[in-house]
GROMACS .gro file of C-alpha atoms in nm:
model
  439
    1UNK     CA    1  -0.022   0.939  -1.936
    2UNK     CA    2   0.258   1.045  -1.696
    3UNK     CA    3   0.576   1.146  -1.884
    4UNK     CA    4   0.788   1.162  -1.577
    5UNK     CA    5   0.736   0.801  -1.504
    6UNK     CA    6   0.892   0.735  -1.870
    7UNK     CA    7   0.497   0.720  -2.042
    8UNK     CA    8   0.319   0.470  -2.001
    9UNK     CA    9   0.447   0.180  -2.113
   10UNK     CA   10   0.668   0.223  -1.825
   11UNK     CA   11   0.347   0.273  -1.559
   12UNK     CA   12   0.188  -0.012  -1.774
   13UNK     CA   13   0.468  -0.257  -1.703
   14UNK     CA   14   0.485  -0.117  -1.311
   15UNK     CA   15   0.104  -0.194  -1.308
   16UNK     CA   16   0.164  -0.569  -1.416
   17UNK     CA   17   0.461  -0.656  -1.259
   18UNK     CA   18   0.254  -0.530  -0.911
   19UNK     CA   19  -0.054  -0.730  -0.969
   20UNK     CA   20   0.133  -1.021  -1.134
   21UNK     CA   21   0.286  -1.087  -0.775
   22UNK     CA   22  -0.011  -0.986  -0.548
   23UNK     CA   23  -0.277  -1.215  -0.775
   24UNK     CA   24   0.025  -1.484  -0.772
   25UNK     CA   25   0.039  -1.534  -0.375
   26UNK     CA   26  -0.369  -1.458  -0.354
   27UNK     CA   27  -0.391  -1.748  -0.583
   28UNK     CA   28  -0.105  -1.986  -0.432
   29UNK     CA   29  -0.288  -1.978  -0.124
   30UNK     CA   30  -0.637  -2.091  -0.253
   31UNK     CA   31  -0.410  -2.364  -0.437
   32UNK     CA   32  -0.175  -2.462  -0.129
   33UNK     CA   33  -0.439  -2.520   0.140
   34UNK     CA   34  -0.649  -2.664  -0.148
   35UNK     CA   35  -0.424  -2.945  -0.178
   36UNK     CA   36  -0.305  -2.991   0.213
   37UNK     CA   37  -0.712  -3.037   0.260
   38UNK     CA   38  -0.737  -3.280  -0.023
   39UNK     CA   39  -0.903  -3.064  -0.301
   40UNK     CA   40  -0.735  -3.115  -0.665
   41UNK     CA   41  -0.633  -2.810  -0.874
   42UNK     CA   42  -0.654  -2.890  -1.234
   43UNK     CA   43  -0.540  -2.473  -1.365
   44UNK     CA   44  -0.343  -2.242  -1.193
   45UNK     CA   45  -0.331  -1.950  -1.447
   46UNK     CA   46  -0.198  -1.587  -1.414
   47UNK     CA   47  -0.364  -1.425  -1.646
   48UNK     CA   48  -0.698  -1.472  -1.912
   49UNK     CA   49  -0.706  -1.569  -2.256
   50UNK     CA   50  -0.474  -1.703  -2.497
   51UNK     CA   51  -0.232  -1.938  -2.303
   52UNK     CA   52   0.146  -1.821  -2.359
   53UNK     CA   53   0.284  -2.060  -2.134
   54UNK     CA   54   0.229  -2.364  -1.978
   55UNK     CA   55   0.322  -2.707  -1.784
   56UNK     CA   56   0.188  -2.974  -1.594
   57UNK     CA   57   0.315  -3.064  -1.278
   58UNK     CA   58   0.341  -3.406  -1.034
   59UNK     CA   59   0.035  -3.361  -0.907
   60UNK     CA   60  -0.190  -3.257  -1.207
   61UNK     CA   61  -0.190  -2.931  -1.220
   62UNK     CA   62  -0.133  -2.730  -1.511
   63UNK     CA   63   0.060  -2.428  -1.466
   64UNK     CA   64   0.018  -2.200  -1.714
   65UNK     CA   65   0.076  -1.747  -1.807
   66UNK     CA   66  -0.155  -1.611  -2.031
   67UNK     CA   67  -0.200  -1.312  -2.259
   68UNK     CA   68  -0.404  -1.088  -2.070
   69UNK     CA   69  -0.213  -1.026  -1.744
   70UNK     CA   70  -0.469  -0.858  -1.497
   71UNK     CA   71  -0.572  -1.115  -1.302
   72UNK     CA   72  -0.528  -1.483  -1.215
   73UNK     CA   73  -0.704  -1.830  -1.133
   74UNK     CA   74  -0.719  -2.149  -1.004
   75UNK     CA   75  -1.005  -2.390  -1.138
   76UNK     CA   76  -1.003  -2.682  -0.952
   77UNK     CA   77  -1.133  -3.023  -1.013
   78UNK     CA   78  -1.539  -3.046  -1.058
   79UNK     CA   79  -1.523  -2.631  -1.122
   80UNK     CA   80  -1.674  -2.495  -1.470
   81UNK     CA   81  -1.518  -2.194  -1.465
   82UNK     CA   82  -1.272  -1.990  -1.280
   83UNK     CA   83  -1.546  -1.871  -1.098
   84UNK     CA   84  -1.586  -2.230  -0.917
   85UNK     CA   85  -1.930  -2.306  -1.018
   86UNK     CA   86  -2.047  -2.628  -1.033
   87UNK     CA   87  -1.959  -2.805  -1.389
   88UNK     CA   88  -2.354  -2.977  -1.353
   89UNK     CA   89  -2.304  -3.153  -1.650
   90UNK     CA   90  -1.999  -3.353  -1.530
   91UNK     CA   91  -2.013  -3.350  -1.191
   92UNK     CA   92  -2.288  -3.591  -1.074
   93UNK     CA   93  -2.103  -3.896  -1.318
   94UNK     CA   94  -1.812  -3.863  -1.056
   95UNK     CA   95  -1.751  -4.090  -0.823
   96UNK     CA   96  -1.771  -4.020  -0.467
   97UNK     CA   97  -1.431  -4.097  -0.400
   98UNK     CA   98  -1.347  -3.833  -0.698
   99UNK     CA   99  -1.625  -3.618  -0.567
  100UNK     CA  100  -1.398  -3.562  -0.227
  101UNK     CA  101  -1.134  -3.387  -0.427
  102UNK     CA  102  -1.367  -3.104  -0.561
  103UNK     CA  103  -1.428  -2.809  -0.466
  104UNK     CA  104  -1.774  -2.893  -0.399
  105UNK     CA  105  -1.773  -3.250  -0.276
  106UNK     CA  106  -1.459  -3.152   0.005
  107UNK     CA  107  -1.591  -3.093   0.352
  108UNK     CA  108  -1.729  -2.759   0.453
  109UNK     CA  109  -1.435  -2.739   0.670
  110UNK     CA  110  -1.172  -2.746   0.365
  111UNK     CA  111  -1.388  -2.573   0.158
  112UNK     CA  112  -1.355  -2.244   0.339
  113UNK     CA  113  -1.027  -2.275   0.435
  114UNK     CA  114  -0.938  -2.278   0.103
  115UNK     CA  115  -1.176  -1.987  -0.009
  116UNK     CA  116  -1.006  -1.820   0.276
  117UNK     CA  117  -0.670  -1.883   0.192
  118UNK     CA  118  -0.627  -1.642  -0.065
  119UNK     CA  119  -0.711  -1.321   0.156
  120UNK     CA  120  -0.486  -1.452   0.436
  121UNK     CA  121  -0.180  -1.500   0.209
  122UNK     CA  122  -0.256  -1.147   0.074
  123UNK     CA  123  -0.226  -1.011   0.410
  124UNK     CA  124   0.090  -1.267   0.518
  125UNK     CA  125   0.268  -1.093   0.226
  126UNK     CA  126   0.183  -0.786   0.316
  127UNK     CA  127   0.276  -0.835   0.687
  128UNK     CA  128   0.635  -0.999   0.570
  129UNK     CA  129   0.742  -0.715   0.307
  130UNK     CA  130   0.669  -0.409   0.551
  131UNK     CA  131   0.873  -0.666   0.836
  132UNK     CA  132   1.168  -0.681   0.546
  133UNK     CA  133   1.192  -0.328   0.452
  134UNK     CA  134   1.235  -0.213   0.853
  135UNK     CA  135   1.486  -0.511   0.867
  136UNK     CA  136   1.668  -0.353   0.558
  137UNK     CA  137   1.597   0.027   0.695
  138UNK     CA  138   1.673  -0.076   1.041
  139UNK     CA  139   1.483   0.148   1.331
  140UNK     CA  140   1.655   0.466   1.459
  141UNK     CA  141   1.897   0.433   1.713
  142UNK     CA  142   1.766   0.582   2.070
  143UNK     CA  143   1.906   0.853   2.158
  144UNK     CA  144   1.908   1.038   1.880
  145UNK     CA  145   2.205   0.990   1.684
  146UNK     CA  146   2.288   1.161   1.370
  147UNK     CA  147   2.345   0.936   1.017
  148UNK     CA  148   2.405   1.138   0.657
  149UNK     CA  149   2.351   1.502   0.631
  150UNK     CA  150   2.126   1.602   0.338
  151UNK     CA  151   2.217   1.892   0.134
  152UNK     CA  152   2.125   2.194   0.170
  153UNK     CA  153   2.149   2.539   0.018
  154UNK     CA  154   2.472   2.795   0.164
  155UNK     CA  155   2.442   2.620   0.506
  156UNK     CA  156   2.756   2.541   0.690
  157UNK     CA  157   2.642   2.197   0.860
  158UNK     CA  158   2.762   2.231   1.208
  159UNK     CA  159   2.644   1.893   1.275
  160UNK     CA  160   2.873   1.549   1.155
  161UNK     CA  161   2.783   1.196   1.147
  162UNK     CA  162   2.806   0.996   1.478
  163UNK     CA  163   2.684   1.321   1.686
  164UNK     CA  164   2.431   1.212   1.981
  165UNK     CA  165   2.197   1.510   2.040
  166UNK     CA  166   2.157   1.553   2.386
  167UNK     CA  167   1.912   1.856   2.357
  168UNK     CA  168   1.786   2.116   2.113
  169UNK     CA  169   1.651   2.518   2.190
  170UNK     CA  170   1.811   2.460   2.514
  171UNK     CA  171   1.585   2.177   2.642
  172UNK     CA  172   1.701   1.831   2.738
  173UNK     CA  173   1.584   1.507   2.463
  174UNK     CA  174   1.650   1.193   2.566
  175UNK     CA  175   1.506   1.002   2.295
  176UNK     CA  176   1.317   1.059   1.955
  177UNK     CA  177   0.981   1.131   2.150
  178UNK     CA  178   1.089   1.414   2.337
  179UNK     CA  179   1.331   1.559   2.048
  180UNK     CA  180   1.001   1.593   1.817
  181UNK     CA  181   0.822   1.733   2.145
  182UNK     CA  182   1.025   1.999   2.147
  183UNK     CA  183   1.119   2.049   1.766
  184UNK     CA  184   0.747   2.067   1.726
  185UNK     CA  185   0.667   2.357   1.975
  186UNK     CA  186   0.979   2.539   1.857
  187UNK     CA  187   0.928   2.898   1.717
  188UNK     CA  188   1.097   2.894   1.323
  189UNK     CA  189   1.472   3.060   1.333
  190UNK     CA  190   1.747   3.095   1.106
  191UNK     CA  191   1.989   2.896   1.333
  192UNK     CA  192   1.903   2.623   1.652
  193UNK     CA  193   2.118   2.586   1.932
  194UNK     CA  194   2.204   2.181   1.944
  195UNK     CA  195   2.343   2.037   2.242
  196UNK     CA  196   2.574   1.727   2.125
  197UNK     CA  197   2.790   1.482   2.185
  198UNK     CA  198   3.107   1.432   2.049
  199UNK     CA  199   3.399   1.208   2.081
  200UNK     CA  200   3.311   1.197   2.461
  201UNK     CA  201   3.251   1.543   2.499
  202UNK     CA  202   2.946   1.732   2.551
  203UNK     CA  203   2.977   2.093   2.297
  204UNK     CA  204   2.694   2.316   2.208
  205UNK     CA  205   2.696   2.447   1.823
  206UNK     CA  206   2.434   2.638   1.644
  207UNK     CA  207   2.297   2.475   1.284
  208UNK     CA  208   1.989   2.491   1.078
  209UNK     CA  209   1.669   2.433   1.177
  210UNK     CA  210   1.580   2.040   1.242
  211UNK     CA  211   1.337   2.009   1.002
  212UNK     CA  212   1.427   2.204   0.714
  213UNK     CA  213   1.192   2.274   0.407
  214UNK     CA  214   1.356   1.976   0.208
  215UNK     CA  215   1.179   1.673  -0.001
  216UNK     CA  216   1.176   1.323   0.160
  217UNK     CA  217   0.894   1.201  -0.026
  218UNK     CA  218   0.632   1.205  -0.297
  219UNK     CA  219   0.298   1.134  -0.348
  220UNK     CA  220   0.159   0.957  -0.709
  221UNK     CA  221  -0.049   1.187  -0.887
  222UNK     CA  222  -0.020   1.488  -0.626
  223UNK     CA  223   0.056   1.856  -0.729
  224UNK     CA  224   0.462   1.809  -0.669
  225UNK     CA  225   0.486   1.530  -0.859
  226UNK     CA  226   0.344   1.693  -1.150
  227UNK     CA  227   0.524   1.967  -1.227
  228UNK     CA  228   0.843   1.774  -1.142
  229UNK     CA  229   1.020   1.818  -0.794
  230UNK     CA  230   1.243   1.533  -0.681
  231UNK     CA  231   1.320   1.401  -0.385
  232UNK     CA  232   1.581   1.623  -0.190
  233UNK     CA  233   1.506   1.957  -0.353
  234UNK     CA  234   1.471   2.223  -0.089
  235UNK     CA  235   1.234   2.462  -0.092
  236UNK     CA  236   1.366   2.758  -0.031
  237UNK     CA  237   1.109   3.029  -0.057
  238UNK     CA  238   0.674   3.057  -0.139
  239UNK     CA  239   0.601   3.335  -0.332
  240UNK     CA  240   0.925   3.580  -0.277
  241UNK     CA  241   0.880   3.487   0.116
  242UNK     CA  242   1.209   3.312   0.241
  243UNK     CA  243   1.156   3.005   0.464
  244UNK     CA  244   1.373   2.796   0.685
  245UNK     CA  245   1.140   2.519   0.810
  246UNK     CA  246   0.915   2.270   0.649
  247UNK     CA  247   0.623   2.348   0.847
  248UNK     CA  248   0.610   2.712   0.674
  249UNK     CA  249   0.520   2.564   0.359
  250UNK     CA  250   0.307   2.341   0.538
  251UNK     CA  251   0.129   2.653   0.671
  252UNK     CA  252   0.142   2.871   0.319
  253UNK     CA  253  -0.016   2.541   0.151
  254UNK     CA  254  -0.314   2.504   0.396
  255UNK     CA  255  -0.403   2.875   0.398
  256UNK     CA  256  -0.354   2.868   0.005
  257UNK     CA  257  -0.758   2.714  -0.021
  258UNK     CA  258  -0.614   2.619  -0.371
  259UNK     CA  259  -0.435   2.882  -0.541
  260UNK     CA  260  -0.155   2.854  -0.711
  261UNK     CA  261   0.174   2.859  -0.516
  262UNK     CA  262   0.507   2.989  -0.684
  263UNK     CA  263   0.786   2.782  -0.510
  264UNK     CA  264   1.172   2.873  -0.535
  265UNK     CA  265   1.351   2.520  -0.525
  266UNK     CA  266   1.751   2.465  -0.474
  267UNK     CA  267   1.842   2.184  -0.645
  268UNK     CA  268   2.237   2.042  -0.732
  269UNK     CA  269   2.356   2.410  -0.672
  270UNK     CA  270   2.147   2.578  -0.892
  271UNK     CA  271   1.776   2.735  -0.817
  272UNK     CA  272   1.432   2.721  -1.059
  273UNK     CA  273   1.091   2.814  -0.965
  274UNK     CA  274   0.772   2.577  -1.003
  275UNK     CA  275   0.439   2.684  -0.945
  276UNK     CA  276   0.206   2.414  -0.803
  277UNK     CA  277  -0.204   2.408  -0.739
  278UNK     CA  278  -0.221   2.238  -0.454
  279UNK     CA  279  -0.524   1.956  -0.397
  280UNK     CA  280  -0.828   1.932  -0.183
  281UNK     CA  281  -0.766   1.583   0.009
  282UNK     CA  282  -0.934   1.374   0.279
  283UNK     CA  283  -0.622   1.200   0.536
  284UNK     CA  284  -0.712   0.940   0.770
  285UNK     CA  285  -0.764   1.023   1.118
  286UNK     CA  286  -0.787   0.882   1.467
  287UNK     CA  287  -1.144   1.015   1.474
  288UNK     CA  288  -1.230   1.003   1.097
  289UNK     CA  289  -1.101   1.200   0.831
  290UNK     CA  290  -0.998   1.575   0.779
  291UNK     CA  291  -1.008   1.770   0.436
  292UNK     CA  292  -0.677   1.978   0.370
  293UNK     CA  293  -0.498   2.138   0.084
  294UNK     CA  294  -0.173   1.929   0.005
  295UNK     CA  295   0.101   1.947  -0.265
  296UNK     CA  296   0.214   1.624  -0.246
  297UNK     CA  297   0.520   1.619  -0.060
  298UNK     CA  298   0.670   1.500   0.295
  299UNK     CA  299   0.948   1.615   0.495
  300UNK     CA  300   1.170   1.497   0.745
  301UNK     CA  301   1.486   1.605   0.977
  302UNK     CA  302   1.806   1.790   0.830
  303UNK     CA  303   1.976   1.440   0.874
  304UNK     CA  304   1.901   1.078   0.871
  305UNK     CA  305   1.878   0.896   1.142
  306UNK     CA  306   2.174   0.615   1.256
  307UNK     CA  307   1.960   0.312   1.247
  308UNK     CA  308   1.994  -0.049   1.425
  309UNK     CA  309   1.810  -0.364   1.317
  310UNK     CA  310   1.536  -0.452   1.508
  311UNK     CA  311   1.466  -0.811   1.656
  312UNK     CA  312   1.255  -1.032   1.389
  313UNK     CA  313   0.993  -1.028   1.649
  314UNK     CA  314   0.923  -0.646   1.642
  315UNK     CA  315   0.967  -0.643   1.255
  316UNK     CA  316   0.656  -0.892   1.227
  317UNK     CA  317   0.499  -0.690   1.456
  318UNK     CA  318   0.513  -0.343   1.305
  319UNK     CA  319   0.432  -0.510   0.964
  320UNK     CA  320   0.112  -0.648   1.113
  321UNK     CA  321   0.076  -0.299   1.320
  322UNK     CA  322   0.105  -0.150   0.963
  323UNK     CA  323  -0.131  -0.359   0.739
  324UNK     CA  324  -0.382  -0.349   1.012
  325UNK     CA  325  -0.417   0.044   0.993
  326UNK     CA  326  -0.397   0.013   0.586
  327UNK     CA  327  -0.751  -0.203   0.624
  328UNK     CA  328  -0.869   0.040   0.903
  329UNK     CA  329  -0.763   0.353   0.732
  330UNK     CA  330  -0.965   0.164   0.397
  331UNK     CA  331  -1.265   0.039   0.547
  332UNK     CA  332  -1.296   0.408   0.751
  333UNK     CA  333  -1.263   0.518   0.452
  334UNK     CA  334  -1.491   0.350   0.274
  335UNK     CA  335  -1.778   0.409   0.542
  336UNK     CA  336  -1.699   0.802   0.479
  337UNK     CA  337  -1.754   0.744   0.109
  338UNK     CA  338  -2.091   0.591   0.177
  339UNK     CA  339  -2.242   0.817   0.434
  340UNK     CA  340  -2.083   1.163   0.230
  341UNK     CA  341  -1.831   1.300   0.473
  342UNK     CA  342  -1.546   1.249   0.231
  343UNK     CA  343  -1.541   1.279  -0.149
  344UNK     CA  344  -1.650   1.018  -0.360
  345UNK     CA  345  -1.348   1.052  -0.536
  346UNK     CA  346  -1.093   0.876  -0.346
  347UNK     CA  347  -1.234   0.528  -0.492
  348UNK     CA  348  -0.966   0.475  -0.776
  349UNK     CA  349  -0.992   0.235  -0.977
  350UNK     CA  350  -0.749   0.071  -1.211
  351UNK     CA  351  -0.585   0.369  -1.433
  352UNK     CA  352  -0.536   0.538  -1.063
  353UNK     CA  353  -0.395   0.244  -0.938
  354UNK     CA  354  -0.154   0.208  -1.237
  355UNK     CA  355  -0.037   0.578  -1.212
  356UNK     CA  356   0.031   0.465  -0.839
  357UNK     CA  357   0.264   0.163  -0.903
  358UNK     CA  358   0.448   0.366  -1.127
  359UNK     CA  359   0.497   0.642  -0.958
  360UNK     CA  360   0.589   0.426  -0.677
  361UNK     CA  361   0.837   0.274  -0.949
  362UNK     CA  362   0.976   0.526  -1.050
  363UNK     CA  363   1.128   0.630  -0.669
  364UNK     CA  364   1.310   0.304  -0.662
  365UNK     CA  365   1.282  -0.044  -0.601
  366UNK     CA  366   1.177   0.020  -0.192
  367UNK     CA  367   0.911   0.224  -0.273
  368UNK     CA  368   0.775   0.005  -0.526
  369UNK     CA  369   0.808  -0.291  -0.321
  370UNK     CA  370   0.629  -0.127  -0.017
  371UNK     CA  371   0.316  -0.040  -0.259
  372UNK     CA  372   0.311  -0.372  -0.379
  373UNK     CA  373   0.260  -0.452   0.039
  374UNK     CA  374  -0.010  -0.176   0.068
  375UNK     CA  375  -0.194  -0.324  -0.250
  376UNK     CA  376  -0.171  -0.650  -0.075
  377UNK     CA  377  -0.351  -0.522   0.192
  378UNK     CA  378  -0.629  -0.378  -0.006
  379UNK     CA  379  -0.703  -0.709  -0.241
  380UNK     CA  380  -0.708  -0.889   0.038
  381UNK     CA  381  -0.942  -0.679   0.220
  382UNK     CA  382  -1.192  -0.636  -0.108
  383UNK     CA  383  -1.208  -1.000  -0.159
  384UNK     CA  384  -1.349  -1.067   0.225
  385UNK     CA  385  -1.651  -0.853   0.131
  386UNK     CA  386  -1.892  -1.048   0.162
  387UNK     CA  387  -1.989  -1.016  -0.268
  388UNK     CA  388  -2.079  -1.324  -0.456
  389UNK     CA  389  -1.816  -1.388  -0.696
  390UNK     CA  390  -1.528  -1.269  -0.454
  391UNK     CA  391  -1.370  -1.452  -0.182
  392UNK     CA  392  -1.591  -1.295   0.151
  393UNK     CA  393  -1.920  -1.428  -0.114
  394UNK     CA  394  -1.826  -1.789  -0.097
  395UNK     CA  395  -1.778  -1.767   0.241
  396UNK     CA  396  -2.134  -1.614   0.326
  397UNK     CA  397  -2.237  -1.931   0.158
  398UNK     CA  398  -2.048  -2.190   0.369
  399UNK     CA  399  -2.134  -2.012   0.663
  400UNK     CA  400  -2.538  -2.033   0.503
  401UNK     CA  401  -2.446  -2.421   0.467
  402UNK     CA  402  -2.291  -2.462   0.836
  403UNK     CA  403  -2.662  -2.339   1.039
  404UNK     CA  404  -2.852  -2.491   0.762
  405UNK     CA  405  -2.695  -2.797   0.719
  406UNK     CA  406  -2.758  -2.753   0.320
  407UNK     CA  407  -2.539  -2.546   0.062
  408UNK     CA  408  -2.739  -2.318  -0.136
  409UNK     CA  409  -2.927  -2.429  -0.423
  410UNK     CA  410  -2.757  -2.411  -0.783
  411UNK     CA  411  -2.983  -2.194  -0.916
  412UNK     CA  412  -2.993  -1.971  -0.578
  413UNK     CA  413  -2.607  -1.932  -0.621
  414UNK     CA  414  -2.644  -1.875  -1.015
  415UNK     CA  415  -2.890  -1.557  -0.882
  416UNK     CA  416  -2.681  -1.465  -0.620
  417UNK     CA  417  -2.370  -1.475  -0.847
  418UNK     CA  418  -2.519  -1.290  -1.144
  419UNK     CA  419  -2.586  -1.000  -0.891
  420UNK     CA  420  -2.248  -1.024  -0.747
  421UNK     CA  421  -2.120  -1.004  -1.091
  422UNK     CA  422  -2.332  -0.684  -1.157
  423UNK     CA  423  -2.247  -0.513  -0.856
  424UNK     CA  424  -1.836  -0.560  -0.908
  425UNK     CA  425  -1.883  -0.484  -1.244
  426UNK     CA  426  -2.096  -0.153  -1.173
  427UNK     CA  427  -1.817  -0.060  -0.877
  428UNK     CA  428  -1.583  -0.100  -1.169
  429UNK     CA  429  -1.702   0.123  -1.357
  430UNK     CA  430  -1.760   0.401  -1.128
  431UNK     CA  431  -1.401   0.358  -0.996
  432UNK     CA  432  -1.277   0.381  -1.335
  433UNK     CA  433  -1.502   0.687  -1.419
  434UNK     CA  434  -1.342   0.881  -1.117
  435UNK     CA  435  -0.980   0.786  -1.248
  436UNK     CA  436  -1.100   0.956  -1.614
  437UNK     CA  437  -1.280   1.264  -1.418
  438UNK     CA  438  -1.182   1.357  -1.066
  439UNK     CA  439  -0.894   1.597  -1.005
   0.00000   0.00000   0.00000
């Protein structure tokens, strides 16, 4: 499928190992508040079918891994499926004490806070791996101070490691905000004046431009990533036309309206040409969402940033800050789908998402590990809509029981489930016929 992930056994394995972890803590969380509110688990399973592995622990429960790993469970005493519908046949012989530890004799109370559960620990994990990964990165240091120069092509780096920039083009940056003000209104040269700071002494030195056209990131599936560029290759020139600064292939890509763009890349000393088509996408904004042509690739400043660990407090906080906009950005998103501003198209479905976790993969084990945080995010989210069958369904329900005073009656939910069923399965599809068919 994608040969530069290693095939895809490798994007396969990526797939599994993601939603092996995400299904595991969904799951752990309708078990764990399950049994703090009294309600017995008799299965916890990742995976369907033939069981592969299995044990029972001090409390009942059977843990077990089986054969078909895309998905999990937990079936819980008086369930007669995974699907925790009533087992009718069974369940009126129980005694009431017995009754109290099923799912459907427990108070309404610990009923939904177990259906909830598994969301909320979705978005917990979510929250906790994007607050570990800017403990690990740490947060730039304010003011700017320069960390590791990147490479790049016949450039004498005037800058060093451990430089403070106290200005740039001749104007005065005290911190990152300002130093992106001005980079940004900054007319593209071959060389930027830098005012630094230096073993105590304040120098002025000219250098490259502060955002030069080099590769800090990829995107799965986009235009870059298929033809093969890597992460630091600098681009150093768009059809024959030299360029110095990462916004000039930014502009060359959005006035392309699709055509093919013939790119000159430096790379380890030595320079090849690639020619990428780039792709129609729709990006999240603060009003909506905006089409634009894209290859695929991110930039960043001709240096990396000296970093300092942040306090735990503002860790938790960004990753909160950061799945919150994830289930903004998707339900906006989602809304745009609906009404037709935004292509249909950007509903993947499970071959997309594969091709995502192992592209993610295949950057390293940071990237990976931050996808398996934005995929978090979005299982969470799917499973509050309020669907029978999914998680936001059996909540509609308790909430129906709560103002009645009654639950729904079994054949009501076997209606209302058999649609639910339908409807996933029907989204399914669709998702799975825009991985096969959209570019």
């Amino acid at each position: 499928m994608i040969p530069q992930f290693g095939g895809a056994l490798w994007t396969l394995a990526a797939f599994v190992v993601a939603l092996s972890v995400i299904v595991f803590v969904h799951e752990y969380g309708h078990y764990i508040v399950g049994r703090w509110t009294g309600i017995k688990a008799e299965v916890f399973s990742i995976g369907f079918g033939p069981v592969l592995f299995s044990r029972v622990d001090r409390h009942g429960t059977r843990w077990q891994v089986a054969a078909l790993p895309f998905g999990g469970y937990v079936k819980f005493l008086g369930d007669a499926s995974a699907a925790s519908d009533k087992a009718s046949d069974t369940y009126d012989d129980l005694d009431e004490d017995t009754k109290r530890h099923t799912m459907h004799g427990a108070p309404l109370w610990a009923r939904a806070a177990t259906v909830a559960a598994g969301p909320v620990f979705n978005f917990i994990l979510s929250i906790l791996v994007f607050a570990a990964v800017i403990l690990v990165q740490g947060v730039p240091k304010e003011p700017v101070v320069v960390g590791d120069l990147k490479a790049l092509p016949a450039e004498s780096q005037a800058l060093l490691p451990g430089d403070t920039i106290l200005g740039v083009g001749g104007q005065q940056t005290d911190d990152y905000a300002s130093f992106f003000d001005v980079v940004r209104e900054m007319p593209v040269t071959d060389t930027t004046v830098y005012e630094i700071e230096r073993a105590g002494q304040a120098i002025q030195l000219d250098g490259p431009y502060p955002f030069p056209p080099v590769v800090d990131g990829l995107q799965a599936g986009s235009a870059a990533m298929d033809v093969g560029i890597e992460i630091g290759d600098v681009i150093t020139a768009i059809d024959g036309t030299a360029i110095t600064a990462f916004k000039q292939l930014q502009a060359a890509v959005g006035a392309s309206e699709g055509k093919p763009l013939a790119l000159d890349v430096w790379r380890d000393g030595g320079t090849m040409e690639f020619v990428l088509v780039p792709k129609k996408v729709d990006l999240p904004t603060d009003d909506g969402f905006e089409t634009r042509w894209l290859i695929g690739m991110t930039g960043g400043l001709l240096f990396t940033p000296a970093t300092e660990t942040p306090g735990v407090y503002d860790a938790v906080k960004y990753g909160a800050n950061q799945t919150y906009f994830i289930a903004s950005s998707s339900l906006s998103g989602l809304r745009h789908m609906i009404t037709g501003a935004i292509s249909s198209c950007n509903l993947r479905g499970p071959l997309g998402i594969a091709e995502t976790s192992g592209a993610a993969a295949s950057q390293g084990a940071e990237s990976f590990i931050w996808f398996i945080a934005v995929l978090s995010t979005a299982v969470g989210l799917l499973n509050l809509f309020p669907i029978p069958v999914l998680d936001g369904g059996h909540l509609v329900f308790h909430a129906y029981e709560a103002l009645s005073g009654r639950p729904p009656s079994d054949r009501a939910l076997r209606i209302l489930m058999g649609i639910g069923l339908t409807l996933m399965l029907s989204l399914m599809l669709f998702a799975v016929t825009n991985d096969l068919f959209c570019p």
